[in-house]
Amino acid sequence: VTVRCAPGATVYLGSGVNLTVNNGGRIVANGTASAPIRFTRVPGTSNNWGGITVNGSTGGPSPVSEFRNVHFEFNNSTAIHAQSGGEVVLEGLSFGNTSVQYLSLDSSSFLVSECVFPSAAAGSYFELVHGSGGIKTGGRGIFVRNFFGVANSISGDYNDVLDFTGGLRPGPII
């Protein structure tokens, strides 16, 4: 199954709702600079939605989910979490909630370009982009032309804007 979002679309998600893409499915949300796509909460409500998770297969190729020129706001957990072999192309993303992590890329394949990761809000302690488990075998881990704000620190913890663990040669590394 492929879910497509047209340029200029706004996707409203209810309170606490998470959007999960399982292996075999994908999201194609390709906005444009003049018609970005927006993921946000339902109008007239004050409760935030959850986040988006993209699952895949660590043993072979997975469909690639694409998010281009997309703005995320009012999410209450990581905006995009690719895991378990998920494959994503993330280009031109922006984030309105500066109190939660923007991306988590665990054992996945990804291309992240032209994104703006704002500084964490005062009193919010998280790594702007986090990953664990290395990069999916046969996958890629690429960051190109992104802007990273400042992370906040608690006694030296969470002071990385980009923090990855795992991934050893001869396998793929960032």
XYZ file of N, CA and C in Angstrom:
522
model
N 0.847 -1.170 0.000
C 0.000 0.000 0.000
C 0.894 1.235 0.000
N 0.543 2.197 -0.823
C 1.222 3.487 -0.842
C 0.215 4.570 -0.507
N 0.527 5.368 0.504
C -0.278 6.532 0.858
C 0.417 7.744 0.262
N -0.303 8.509 -0.549
C 0.265 9.696 -1.191
C -0.397 10.950 -0.648
N 0.422 11.950 -0.397
C -0.056 13.262 0.025
C 0.315 14.251 -1.073
N -0.660 14.972 -1.580
C -0.435 15.923 -2.661
C 0.252 17.182 -2.141
N 1.016 17.861 -2.992
C 1.609 19.137 -2.590
C 0.534 20.076 -2.056
N 0.846 20.752 -0.961
C -0.083 21.681 -0.340
C -1.066 21.050 0.626
N -1.051 19.732 0.745
C -1.986 19.034 1.639
C -1.632 19.290 3.101
N -2.655 19.249 3.950
C -2.471 19.266 5.391
C -3.061 17.968 5.928
N -2.264 17.228 6.688
C -2.703 15.969 7.286
C -2.971 16.244 8.761
N -4.239 16.098 9.159
C -4.631 16.331 10.543
C -4.676 14.992 11.274
N -3.984 14.926 12.408
C -3.956 13.705 13.213
C -4.528 14.003 14.587
N -5.374 13.104 15.091
C -6.030 13.285 16.377
C -5.082 13.163 17.554
N -5.590 13.477 18.699
C -4.833 13.454 19.943
C -4.153 12.103 20.171
N -2.831 12.108 20.306
C -2.066 10.903 20.599
C -1.948 9.926 19.449
N -2.484 10.251 18.284
C -2.463 9.322 17.145
C -1.055 9.214 16.569
N -0.603 7.977 16.388
C 0.658 7.695 15.715
C 0.350 7.122 14.342
N 1.170 7.433 13.389
C 1.040 6.884 12.048
C 2.174 5.893 11.854
N 1.839 4.613 11.624
C 2.852 3.568 11.472
C 2.764 2.974 10.084
N 3.916 2.917 9.408
C 4.028 2.303 8.089
C 4.794 1.007 8.279
N 4.149 -0.119 7.997
C 4.820 -1.407 8.151
C 5.459 -1.838 6.838
N 6.383 -2.806 6.927
C 7.090 -3.283 5.747
C 6.081 -3.681 4.665
N 6.349 -3.249 3.464
C 5.443 -3.493 2.348
C 4.644 -2.256 2.002
N 4.549 -1.318 2.935
C 3.841 -0.068 2.691
C 4.811 1.091 2.653
N 4.304 2.246 2.235
C 5.147 3.440 2.227
C 4.277 4.682 2.164
N 4.869 5.793 2.561
C 4.239 7.102 2.427
C 5.050 7.889 1.410
N 4.357 8.538 0.499
C 4.997 9.454 -0.436
C 4.348 10.812 -0.203
N 5.035 11.676 0.518
C 4.561 13.020 0.851
C 5.545 14.002 0.237
N 5.342 14.292 -1.042
C 6.259 15.159 -1.764
C 5.607 16.507 -2.037
N 5.857 17.438 -1.099
C 5.407 18.800 -1.299
C 6.411 19.538 -2.172
N 6.154 20.806 -2.391
C 7.079 21.661 -3.130
C 7.413 22.859 -2.257
N 8.395 23.650 -2.684
C 8.759 24.835 -1.906
C 7.576 25.795 -1.787
N 6.765 25.900 -2.837
C 5.626 26.818 -2.802
C 4.343 26.161 -2.285
N 4.334 24.821 -2.188
C 3.164 24.092 -1.683
C 3.619 22.952 -0.774
N 4.162 23.307 0.418
C 4.622 22.256 1.331
C 3.451 21.456 1.904
N 3.765 20.284 2.392
C 2.790 19.435 3.086
C 2.970 19.674 4.577
N 1.884 19.613 5.327
C 1.951 19.861 6.766
C 1.281 18.726 7.510
N 1.971 18.182 8.520
C 1.410 17.205 9.459
C 1.186 17.956 10.766
N -0.059 17.958 11.252
C -0.402 18.773 12.413
C -1.588 18.175 13.162
N -2.000 18.826 14.235
C -3.153 18.369 15.007
C -4.450 18.884 14.381
N -5.547 18.318 14.822
C -6.866 18.696 14.339
C -7.146 20.150 14.734
N -7.662 20.959 13.806
C -7.952 22.358 14.141
C -8.917 22.474 15.322
N -8.697 23.487 16.134
C -9.575 23.738 17.271
C -9.289 22.882 18.479
N -8.266 22.027 18.398
C -7.910 21.191 19.542
C -6.578 21.666 20.120
N -6.305 21.264 21.346
C -5.032 21.636 21.969
C -4.181 20.402 22.274
N -4.675 19.218 21.908
C -3.929 17.989 22.175
C -3.071 17.615 20.968
N -1.839 17.267 21.241
C -0.907 16.926 20.179
C -1.088 15.492 19.700
N -0.719 15.247 18.468
C -0.683 13.897 17.906
C 0.633 13.252 18.294
N 0.883 12.014 17.881
C 2.099 11.288 18.266
C 3.266 11.552 17.340
N 3.545 10.616 16.444
C 4.651 10.730 15.503
C 4.462 9.708 14.394
N 5.430 9.655 13.487
C 5.376 8.733 12.349
C 6.495 7.713 12.489
N 6.158 6.427 12.351
C 7.147 5.344 12.393
C 7.135 4.627 11.054
N 8.316 4.419 10.492
C 8.466 3.682 9.241
C 9.255 2.413 9.550
N 8.589 1.259 9.438
C 9.233 -0.039 9.649
C 9.589 -0.643 8.301
N 10.586 -1.499 8.305
C 10.981 -2.168 7.073
C 11.423 -3.581 7.345
N 12.312 -4.056 6.497
C 12.867 -5.398 6.631
C 14.383 -5.293 6.660
N 14.995 -5.855 7.689
C 16.455 -5.814 7.770
C 17.094 -6.822 6.831
N 16.328 -7.792 6.338
C 16.878 -8.843 5.501
C 16.815 -8.584 4.013
N 16.319 -7.460 3.585
C 16.218 -7.184 2.159
C 15.658 -5.812 1.916
N 15.382 -5.485 0.666
C 14.877 -4.144 0.370
C 13.478 -3.935 0.941
N 13.203 -2.696 1.249
C 11.891 -2.272 1.728
C 11.435 -1.123 0.843
N 10.138 -0.912 0.715
C 9.679 0.259 -0.038
C 10.200 1.537 0.620
N 10.547 2.513 -0.176
C 11.117 3.765 0.324
C 9.998 4.769 0.578
N 9.906 5.244 1.820
C 8.980 6.325 2.145
C 9.693 7.641 1.876
N 8.953 8.594 1.292
C 9.534 9.871 0.903
C 8.787 11.022 1.569
N 9.541 11.941 2.137
C 8.996 13.149 2.740
C 9.824 14.315 2.208
N 9.225 15.103 1.323
C 9.926 16.253 0.732
C 9.097 17.513 0.963
N 9.780 18.556 1.428
C 9.114 19.831 1.701
C 7.886 19.610 2.589
N 8.171 19.087 3.785
C 7.131 18.770 4.764
C 7.439 19.500 6.072
N 6.397 20.041 6.677
C 6.523 20.691 7.978
C 5.749 19.865 9.004
N 6.400 19.556 10.134
C 5.783 18.796 11.228
C 5.558 19.751 12.400
N 4.344 19.723 12.959
C 4.063 20.572 14.116
C 3.066 19.872 15.041
N 3.137 20.216 16.302
C 2.238 19.700 17.339
C 2.309 18.180 17.518
N 3.443 17.574 17.175
C 3.655 16.155 17.492
C 4.193 16.081 18.916
N 3.858 14.974 19.644
C 4.350 14.864 21.019
C 5.390 13.773 21.192
N 5.867 13.211 20.086
C 6.998 12.281 20.122
C 7.823 12.524 18.867
N 8.854 11.727 18.658
C 9.736 11.901 17.512
C 8.912 12.053 16.229
N 9.207 13.075 15.440
C 8.420 13.341 14.228
C 8.486 12.155 13.268
N 9.706 11.688 12.935
C 9.864 10.516 12.066
C 10.852 9.557 12.714
N 10.422 8.312 12.857
C 11.262 7.254 13.410
C 11.315 6.125 12.383
N 12.445 5.995 11.682
C 12.658 4.871 10.765
C 13.392 3.802 11.556
N 12.878 2.561 11.513
C 13.483 1.493 12.315
C 13.348 0.156 11.610
N 14.080 -0.829 12.102
C 13.951 -2.222 11.658
C 14.049 -2.362 10.145
N 14.987 -1.640 9.547
C 15.188 -1.746 8.112
C 14.344 -0.803 7.287
N 13.675 0.144 7.924
C 12.906 1.138 7.174
C 13.819 1.946 6.268
N 13.284 2.378 5.133
C 14.061 3.166 4.182
C 13.326 4.469 3.917
N 14.048 5.609 4.098
C 13.424 6.913 3.944
C 14.313 7.880 3.167
N 13.646 8.765 2.423
C 14.273 9.925 1.809
C 13.603 11.131 2.441
N 14.393 11.976 3.090
C 13.883 13.123 3.833
C 14.564 14.374 3.288
N 13.780 15.245 2.677
C 14.351 16.426 2.023
C 13.491 17.650 2.318
N 14.136 18.716 2.730
C 13.426 19.968 2.954
C 12.438 19.929 4.096
N 12.739 19.156 5.156
C 11.840 19.064 6.309
C 12.067 20.239 7.251
N 10.992 20.625 7.955
C 11.095 21.617 9.021
C 10.209 21.159 10.178
N 10.509 21.679 11.359
C 9.868 21.173 12.573
C 9.409 22.337 13.448
N 8.140 22.300 13.859
C 7.579 23.359 14.689
C 7.662 23.083 16.173
N 7.694 21.809 16.575
C 7.783 21.473 17.998
C 9.253 21.279 18.348
N 9.816 22.216 19.077
C 11.231 22.163 19.438
C 11.448 21.530 20.814
N 10.425 20.815 21.302
C 10.521 20.173 22.619
C 10.678 18.666 22.537
N 10.631 18.085 21.323
C 10.798 16.641 21.146
C 11.763 16.372 19.991
N 12.360 15.195 20.025
C 13.334 14.796 19.014
C 12.731 14.865 17.608
N 13.550 15.254 16.644
C 13.073 15.413 15.270
C 13.127 14.099 14.488
N 14.274 13.435 14.500
C 14.432 12.178 13.763
C 15.106 11.126 14.624
N 14.667 9.873 14.450
C 15.355 8.715 15.013
C 15.498 7.726 13.861
N 16.721 7.333 13.564
C 17.010 6.491 12.406
C 17.756 5.250 12.894
N 17.015 4.210 13.247
C 17.577 3.014 13.880
C 17.593 1.843 12.902
N 18.787 1.316 12.631
C 18.936 0.152 11.741
C 18.161 0.356 10.447
N 18.299 1.538 9.877
C 17.532 1.890 8.691
C 18.452 2.416 7.594
N 17.858 2.743 6.458
C 18.565 3.335 5.331
C 17.948 4.707 5.100
N 18.791 5.745 4.924
C 18.237 7.092 4.844
C 19.124 8.045 4.052
N 18.457 9.014 3.458
C 19.084 10.170 2.832
C 18.373 11.375 3.415
N 19.112 12.246 4.111
C 18.550 13.424 4.766
C 19.240 14.642 4.158
N 18.458 15.485 3.459
C 19.071 16.641 2.800
C 18.194 17.880 2.925
N 18.862 19.036 2.962
C 18.188 20.339 2.931
C 17.170 20.521 4.056
N 17.361 19.849 5.194
C 16.423 19.939 6.323
C 16.892 20.991 7.323
N 15.943 21.552 8.058
C 16.253 22.523 9.104
C 15.839 21.928 10.443
N 16.826 21.676 11.293
C 16.613 21.128 12.638
C 16.850 22.269 13.628
N 15.786 22.919 14.106
C 15.968 24.081 14.980
C 16.572 23.702 16.334
N 17.069 24.710 17.018
C 17.590 24.502 18.370
C 16.485 23.969 19.275
N 16.888 23.105 20.213
C 15.929 22.570 21.190
C 15.445 23.702 22.091
N 14.169 23.635 22.448
C 13.582 24.644 23.332
C 14.261 24.608 24.697
N 14.285 25.740 25.359
C 14.834 25.812 26.709
C 14.131 24.792 27.592
N 14.900 24.038 28.344
C 14.335 23.030 29.240
C 14.033 21.705 28.564
N 14.300 21.589 27.265
C 14.100 20.328 26.537
C 15.467 19.695 26.304
N 15.577 18.428 26.651
C 16.870 17.759 26.585
C 16.774 16.541 25.686
N 17.256 16.665 24.464
C 17.261 15.559 23.511
C 18.292 15.849 22.423
N 18.746 14.784 21.776
C 19.611 14.922 20.606
C 18.696 15.202 19.419
N 19.009 16.181 18.627
C 18.120 16.574 17.534
C 17.857 15.405 16.585
N 18.918 14.676 16.239
C 18.810 13.493 15.382
C 19.573 12.371 16.060
N 18.922 11.216 16.194
C 19.512 10.086 16.912
C 19.393 8.825 16.062
N 20.353 7.953 16.214
C 20.273 6.662 15.539
C 21.020 5.609 16.330
N 20.535 4.372 16.251
C 21.223 3.259 16.899
C 21.129 2.045 15.991
N 21.992 1.086 16.211
C 21.963 -0.139 15.425
C 22.634 -0.012 14.072
N 23.314 1.093 13.833
C 23.998 1.274 12.561
C 23.027 1.494 11.418
N 23.525 1.253 10.227
C 22.741 1.425 8.999
C 22.358 0.054 8.479
N 21.185 -0.047 7.930
C 20.681 -1.294 7.356
C 21.705 -1.868 6.371
N 21.946 -3.159 6.442
C 22.857 -3.821 5.518
C 22.403 -3.562 4.093
N 23.321 -3.080 3.271
C 22.995 -2.738 1.893
C 22.337 -1.385 1.745
N 22.164 -0.683 2.856
C 21.502 0.620 2.830
C 22.508 1.751 2.786
N 22.013 2.951 3.050
C 22.862 4.135 3.048
C 22.505 5.020 4.228
N 23.452 5.799 4.673
C 23.251 6.763 5.744
C 23.915 8.064 5.331
N 23.163 8.959 4.714
C 23.736 10.166 4.114
C 23.028 11.410 4.644
N 23.830 12.397 5.052
C 23.355 13.722 5.427
C 24.002 14.727 4.485
N 23.180 15.570 3.829
C 23.696 16.538 2.864
C 23.022 17.891 3.065
N 23.802 18.946 3.226
C 23.307 20.334 3.261
C 22.132 20.540 4.221
N 22.305 20.205 5.476
C 21.281 20.408 6.501
C 21.724 21.511 7.446
N 20.774 22.127 8.143
C 21.072 23.105 9.173
C 20.696 22.511 10.522
N 21.646 22.541 11.459
C 21.418 22.028 12.804
C 21.537 23.163 13.808
N 20.492 23.328 14.625
C 20.535 24.281 15.726
C 21.329 23.678 16.880
N 21.069 24.172 18.069
C 21.808 23.786 19.259
C 20.971 22.830 20.110
N 21.626 21.791 20.640
C 20.975 20.891 21.595
C 21.244 21.418 23.004
N 20.363 21.096 23.926
C 20.568 21.461 25.324
C 21.196 20.276 26.044
N 21.848 20.542 27.147
C 22.569 19.503 27.864
C 22.161 19.450 29.326
N 22.090 18.212 29.851
C 21.944 17.989 31.290
C 23.232 17.310 31.733
N 24.063 18.016 32.447
C 25.321 17.451 32.949
C 26.103 16.744 31.846
N 26.127 17.327 30.658
C 26.901 16.754 29.560
C 26.158 15.728 28.728
N 24.969 15.310 29.153
C 24.176 14.366 28.362
C 23.309 15.135 27.375
N 22.993 14.508 26.261
C 22.126 15.070 25.228
C 22.672 16.352 24.627
N 23.988 16.484 24.552
C 24.545 17.703 23.987
C 24.964 17.525 22.529
N 24.601 16.399 21.911
C 24.918 16.171 20.505
C 23.718 16.574 19.649
N 23.978 17.217 18.533
C 22.888 17.489 17.607
C 22.644 16.277 16.712
N 23.676 15.491 16.519
C 23.606 14.290 15.691
C 24.362 13.195 16.435
N 23.657 12.143 16.868
C 24.270 11.097 17.679
C 23.894 9.727 17.127
N 24.900 8.958 16.691
C 24.666 7.620 16.149
C 25.563 6.613 16.833
N 24.997 5.425 17.083
C 25.774 4.320 17.620
C 25.609 3.125 16.709
N 26.589 2.248 16.734
C 26.552 1.069 15.887
C 27.155 1.412 14.524
N 27.226 0.414 13.681
C 27.792 0.634 12.362
C 29.299 0.486 12.370
N 29.773 -0.639 11.933
C 31.212 -0.889 11.884
C 31.599 -1.321 10.468
N 32.795 -0.914 10.069
C 33.308 -1.369 8.774
C 33.514 -2.865 8.847
N 33.272 -3.653 7.838
C 33.081 -3.259 6.449
C 31.634 -2.917 6.111
N 30.727 -2.902 7.062
C 29.342 -2.525 6.792
C 29.222 -1.025 6.532
N 28.043 -0.555 6.143
C 27.872 0.874 5.855
C 27.935 1.708 7.117
N 28.536 2.897 6.998
C 28.589 3.864 8.092
C 28.177 5.220 7.541
N 27.870 6.159 8.434
C 27.456 7.506 7.982
C 28.617 8.174 7.290
